[in-house]
Amino acid sequence: MSLILKAIGLGKWFELSLSHQMKVSPFQNLSFEVAKGEFMGIAGPSGIGKSSILKCLYRTYLPSSGEIWFDSSLYGTIDLAKATERQITHLRIREIGYVSQFFKAIPRISALDVVADRLLPLGYSLNQARDRAMQLLERLNIPEQLWQAYPATFSGGEQQRVNLARAFAVRPRLLILDEPTASLDNDTKLNVLALMKEMKQDGTTMIGVFHDWDVMGKVADQILDLRKLQASKEQEQMAGM
Amino acid sequence: MSMNSADLINNAEKEWVWNETPLLKVRGLSKQFGAGCIHCKQPTSDEQEGSRCQYCGSIWACRNLSFDLYPGEILGVVGESGSGKSTLVKCLYFDEETTVGEMSISSYEDKTSNLFEKSAQQKRYIRNHVMGMVYQNPLLGLRMPISSSGNIAEKLFAADHYHVGSIRQRAADLLQKVEIPLARMDEPPKNFSGGMQQRVQISKALANNPPLLLLDEVTTGLDLSVQAKVLDLIRNIQRELRVAMIVVSHDLGVIRMLADRTMVLRQGLIVEQGLTDQILEDPRHPYTQLLVHSLL
Amino acid sequence: MQTTEQKQNNHKRTFNTAEYNFAFLDEGSKREIRRKSLKAVAIPGYQVAFASREMPIGRGWGTGGLQLTLSLLGRQDTLKVIDQGNDDSVNAVSIRRLVEETSGILTTEETAQASIIQSRHRIPEEKLKFDQILVLQVPQPEPLRKVERREERTRIQHAEMDYSAMWLTLYESIVKWGSITLGADYPVMVHERYIMAPSPIPRWDTEKLHQSHHLTLFGAGREKKIYAIPPYTNVQPLEFEDYPFEVESFDGLSCRHCGSMDSFLDEVVDDEAGITIHQCSDTAYCRQQQERIG
């Protein structure tokens, strides 16, 4: 099976210089591979840097070291760590989706348009985009009377469903998911799982962090266990001493 | 229906993306206020060195700024007052004379010539056809005692439209887009509230369908609810017309809502630039970190 | 009324070379004004600055036109001076006398007889010929002054053909009044390049400037500007596609003296009868018409 993503020696550290100089490093020297069409879960206790890895892949964080080779349809094989901002913009529109842990409500935009806006850069007309958005909102059990309302007023679970509808409106080559089901009720969770399966069948590769192992177990083909990785590194270091 | 958008990227689209060229290219733009002296002939790129010459008091308000803007993109420019962000857009709009630097616009003439070197007449043509400007102070962008439709008409005359009927139709369409009631289209902006004036200014800037819109602190000084309305309008215009914009603001909240990409200016230098979500979540420069953490 | 011959004799009697240089102005001044006039002819519609002299009449009373006339005059010239179409108004008479006394040249009231016609606010009804020069007195040479106070700015606007503000005033007039309300001094585009103030002539006369056979010179003494429309130059009144330029209408009216129905008419109120009557503004033309009818 061909690879779609290969991370080599990926590392991130933050240098904060507000009250005092501070250096934080959520992860370092991380390498992994993801095959095309595969679902890779990332596991580990909170605070170990799972979200940071996902943000580096999406370039919300700029990786401090290492390479992220992505098999892009637009550009061929491209290092996401070094790609230009414009390349990343095009990739985000056409090839790489991202579902955040918390929905960041954009003020004064209806739920319907939050979803439809994801499609506009792809050349959809506003009406086409809204049609597609309605399908997704329906799939994710969002009551029709909420479609024209502002998600900022929604409950956490409703917000997250809008967030997912936005991500699922397109079928990207790679979808990055950061605890997308955390605030969902059971019925919706099942719908989400079904949607993810559909996307997988359509060829979307997924990398995700899930807080519950139950979901993870159901969808993941491969699990990157950060705790194990860390333990083995510590062992190496011990051995080297 | 299977909709694997990754597989939907056809060759034509790929070619389009590959051949995409910046709408606006700015290289080495510097602007000095004051006579300058032998000690400040060149702007330094050293952050530690201030923008003010200690010998003659001249100020390099913009120092060696280079950036691109792509069609339909919104570039945010953020910084405190005195960072050079307003001077930058004023240079781009020829309101200020640029001391050194180059600017080219791909939809104008041969795409590559340096627009800062054009004649005054050509610059005026560019201002009227290729760019639109919205100032923080509506007094600068509007003729206050002239009717609102007349304000828009003025731009259309510059583009050789001399049919009153079609000019009024265009003015009505534009004013409707910015939610000015049709019945008030012939009222002078001086009768309007600050938010309305700002909306008239935006419609005037859009009169000739420019591919590039410059917005200088357009919501500063407006009430919060009015601010929100103006921001929504700008976002809708971008969605509908796909016009590229440079949004200058001291307010990261405005930048967060509008900009795809952001440049952080300090003392006339670009201290950091990146995708807006990256600037907000992974700011690297200490000054950007300070800005982000000051965000409410 | 004096005949032309009588007048000629008068001049010969009164002109005294010892008191005045021919045509009042010294030769250096005339040369400067002629040079500026040539420049004005070379750049139709462009306002050329000149060193306006002190004249023995007050500024604002036709000193610009007078200086042009005096610098143009040769001993063979015949001058006609009119004010609002009238040869006999005080102002026209004073200027004519001044020229007569300081040059001794012929003057006339017959439009066709004159080689130079100095006028205020009118162009004669009779079509001028190639060998005639029309000199118009100008109070405000800058057509953009109404929209821009600063000379520095209006010069730049002309240089860059930045005429939006001018069009804007016409637009505003239509929005407010339903039509362009400008009467006299209607702005024109000269040679597709400069917007020009044709001096306060009525709209009726504006069209006479377009592709005329004669040269028109404009002189503003107080504002120190000379400009020109050479023969056969395009002169277009500013107009919108859907609001075409229109001249004054005298539909159904005629001159009370000569009965003319195709000349520019002045309104006169007959106080005794309490009615408004009309007569030709161009007195020479009116007299000609009366003589023709007999």
mmCIF file of C-alpha atoms in Angstrom, chain C residues 110-218:
data_model
loop_
_atom_site.group_PDB
_atom_site.id
_atom_site.type_symbol
_atom_site.label_atom_id
_atom_site.label_comp_id
_atom_site.label_asym_id
_atom_site.label_seq_id
_atom_site.Cartn_x
_atom_site.Cartn_y
_atom_site.Cartn_z
ATOM 1 C CA GLU C 110 -20.743 96.416 -38.124
ATOM 2 C CA THR C 111 -19.691 92.917 -37.161
ATOM 3 C CA ALA C 112 -18.581 92.038 -40.678
ATOM 4 C CA GLN C 113 -16.432 95.183 -40.903
ATOM 5 C CA ALA C 114 -14.378 94.469 -37.804
ATOM 6 C CA SER C 115 -11.085 92.614 -37.880
ATOM 7 C CA ILE C 116 -11.017 92.430 -34.086
ATOM 8 C CA ILE C 117 -14.125 92.204 -31.940
ATOM 9 C CA GLN C 118 -13.789 92.635 -28.204
ATOM 10 C CA SER C 119 -16.825 91.391 -26.369
ATOM 11 C CA ARG C 120 -18.205 90.817 -22.937
ATOM 12 C CA HIS C 121 -20.752 87.995 -22.410
ATOM 13 C CA ARG C 122 -21.816 87.551 -26.056
ATOM 14 C CA ILE C 123 -20.646 86.269 -29.419
ATOM 15 C CA PRO C 124 -22.186 88.159 -32.351
ATOM 16 C CA GLU C 125 -25.067 86.446 -34.118
ATOM 17 C CA GLU C 126 -23.396 86.987 -37.456
ATOM 18 C CA LYS C 127 -21.014 84.105 -38.182
ATOM 19 C CA LEU C 128 -17.427 85.286 -37.871
ATOM 20 C CA LYS C 129 -14.926 84.683 -40.651
ATOM 21 C CA PHE C 130 -11.417 83.306 -40.804
ATOM 22 C CA ASP C 131 -9.768 86.755 -40.813
ATOM 23 C CA GLN C 132 -11.584 87.965 -37.724
ATOM 24 C CA ILE C 133 -10.448 87.613 -34.146
ATOM 25 C CA LEU C 134 -12.885 87.498 -31.256
ATOM 26 C CA VAL C 135 -11.531 88.710 -27.910
ATOM 27 C CA LEU C 136 -13.641 87.755 -24.925
ATOM 28 C CA GLN C 137 -13.366 89.374 -21.500
ATOM 29 C CA VAL C 138 -13.170 86.816 -18.729
ATOM 30 C CA PRO C 139 -13.950 87.387 -15.057
ATOM 31 C CA GLN C 140 -13.079 83.835 -13.881
ATOM 32 C CA PRO C 141 -10.904 81.788 -16.240
ATOM 33 C CA GLU C 142 -10.792 78.680 -14.048
ATOM 34 C CA PRO C 143 -13.771 76.369 -14.725
ATOM 35 C CA LEU C 144 -12.755 74.197 -11.773
ATOM 36 C CA ARG C 145 -12.693 77.055 -9.288
ATOM 37 C CA LYS C 146 -16.242 76.263 -8.204
ATOM 38 C CA VAL C 147 -15.153 72.798 -7.120
ATOM 39 C CA GLU C 148 -11.585 73.504 -5.991
ATOM 40 C CA ARG C 149 -10.421 76.672 -4.324
ATOM 41 C CA ARG C 150 -6.685 76.067 -4.586
ATOM 42 C CA GLU C 151 -4.944 77.081 -7.804
ATOM 43 C CA GLU C 152 -2.213 74.549 -7.047
ATOM 44 C CA ARG C 153 -4.786 71.759 -7.110
ATOM 45 C CA THR C 154 -6.712 72.912 -10.193
ATOM 46 C CA ARG C 155 -3.488 73.053 -12.194
ATOM 47 C CA ILE C 156 -2.735 69.471 -11.238
ATOM 48 C CA GLN C 157 -6.296 68.491 -12.100
ATOM 49 C CA HIS C 158 -5.932 69.988 -15.568
ATOM 50 C CA ALA C 159 -2.554 68.356 -16.034
ATOM 51 C CA GLU C 160 -3.953 64.960 -15.124
ATOM 52 C CA MET C 161 -7.335 65.498 -16.806
ATOM 53 C CA ASP C 162 -8.838 64.860 -13.397
ATOM 54 C CA TYR C 163 -12.281 66.246 -14.141
ATOM 55 C CA SER C 164 -14.491 64.034 -11.968
ATOM 56 C CA ALA C 165 -15.274 66.892 -9.600
ATOM 57 C CA MET C 166 -16.531 69.043 -12.478
ATOM 58 C CA TRP C 167 -18.782 66.267 -13.722
ATOM 59 C CA LEU C 168 -19.943 65.811 -10.165
ATOM 60 C CA THR C 169 -21.358 69.335 -10.001
ATOM 61 C CA LEU C 170 -23.331 68.656 -13.185
ATOM 62 C CA TYR C 171 -24.549 65.358 -11.732
ATOM 63 C CA GLU C 172 -25.580 67.027 -8.474
ATOM 64 C CA SER C 173 -27.495 69.620 -10.429
ATOM 65 C CA ILE C 174 -29.447 66.875 -12.185
ATOM 66 C CA VAL C 175 -30.121 65.075 -8.903
ATOM 67 C CA LYS C 176 -31.328 68.271 -7.235
ATOM 68 C CA TRP C 177 -33.109 70.075 -10.043
ATOM 69 C CA GLY C 178 -33.706 67.461 -12.687
ATOM 70 C CA SER C 179 -31.448 69.194 -15.187
ATOM 71 C CA ILE C 180 -28.173 71.029 -15.467
ATOM 72 C CA THR C 181 -28.993 74.505 -14.247
ATOM 73 C CA LEU C 182 -25.826 76.236 -15.410
ATOM 74 C CA GLY C 183 -26.728 79.083 -17.746
ATOM 75 C CA ALA C 184 -23.859 81.291 -18.774
ATOM 76 C CA ASP C 185 -20.214 80.218 -18.716
ATOM 77 C CA TYR C 186 -21.153 76.611 -19.432
ATOM 78 C CA PRO C 187 -17.984 74.490 -19.202
ATOM 79 C CA VAL C 188 -16.679 73.059 -22.456
ATOM 80 C CA MET C 189 -14.116 70.437 -23.385
ATOM 81 C CA VAL C 190 -11.617 71.905 -25.832
ATOM 82 C CA HIS C 191 -9.771 69.692 -28.312
ATOM 83 C CA GLU C 192 -10.629 66.630 -26.201
ATOM 84 C CA ARG C 193 -8.093 67.799 -23.652
ATOM 85 C CA TYR C 194 -8.873 70.771 -21.400
ATOM 86 C CA ILE C 195 -12.069 71.773 -19.722
ATOM 87 C CA MET C 196 -12.420 75.497 -20.304
ATOM 88 C CA ALA C 197 -14.615 78.346 -19.105
ATOM 89 C CA PRO C 198 -15.961 80.054 -22.244
ATOM 90 C CA SER C 199 -16.540 83.260 -20.209
ATOM 91 C CA PRO C 200 -20.117 84.138 -19.218
ATOM 92 C CA ILE C 201 -21.574 83.806 -22.708
ATOM 93 C CA PRO C 202 -25.046 82.194 -22.790
ATOM 94 C CA ARG C 203 -25.369 78.549 -23.786
ATOM 95 C CA TRP C 204 -26.737 79.910 -27.041
ATOM 96 C CA ASP C 205 -23.263 81.123 -27.976
ATOM 97 C CA THR C 206 -21.337 78.110 -26.723
ATOM 98 C CA GLU C 207 -21.952 76.116 -29.859
ATOM 99 C CA LYS C 208 -20.519 78.931 -31.985
ATOM 100 C CA LEU C 209 -17.081 78.120 -30.581
ATOM 101 C CA HIS C 210 -17.086 74.611 -32.050
ATOM 102 C CA GLN C 211 -15.173 74.348 -35.354
ATOM 103 C CA SER C 212 -15.443 78.088 -35.808
ATOM 104 C CA HIS C 213 -13.735 79.831 -38.721
ATOM 105 C CA HIS C 214 -12.301 82.496 -36.451
ATOM 106 C CA LEU C 215 -9.783 82.592 -33.616
ATOM 107 C CA THR C 216 -11.155 83.281 -30.146
ATOM 108 C CA LEU C 217 -8.864 84.725 -27.493
ATOM 109 C CA PHE C 218 -9.844 84.934 -23.848
#
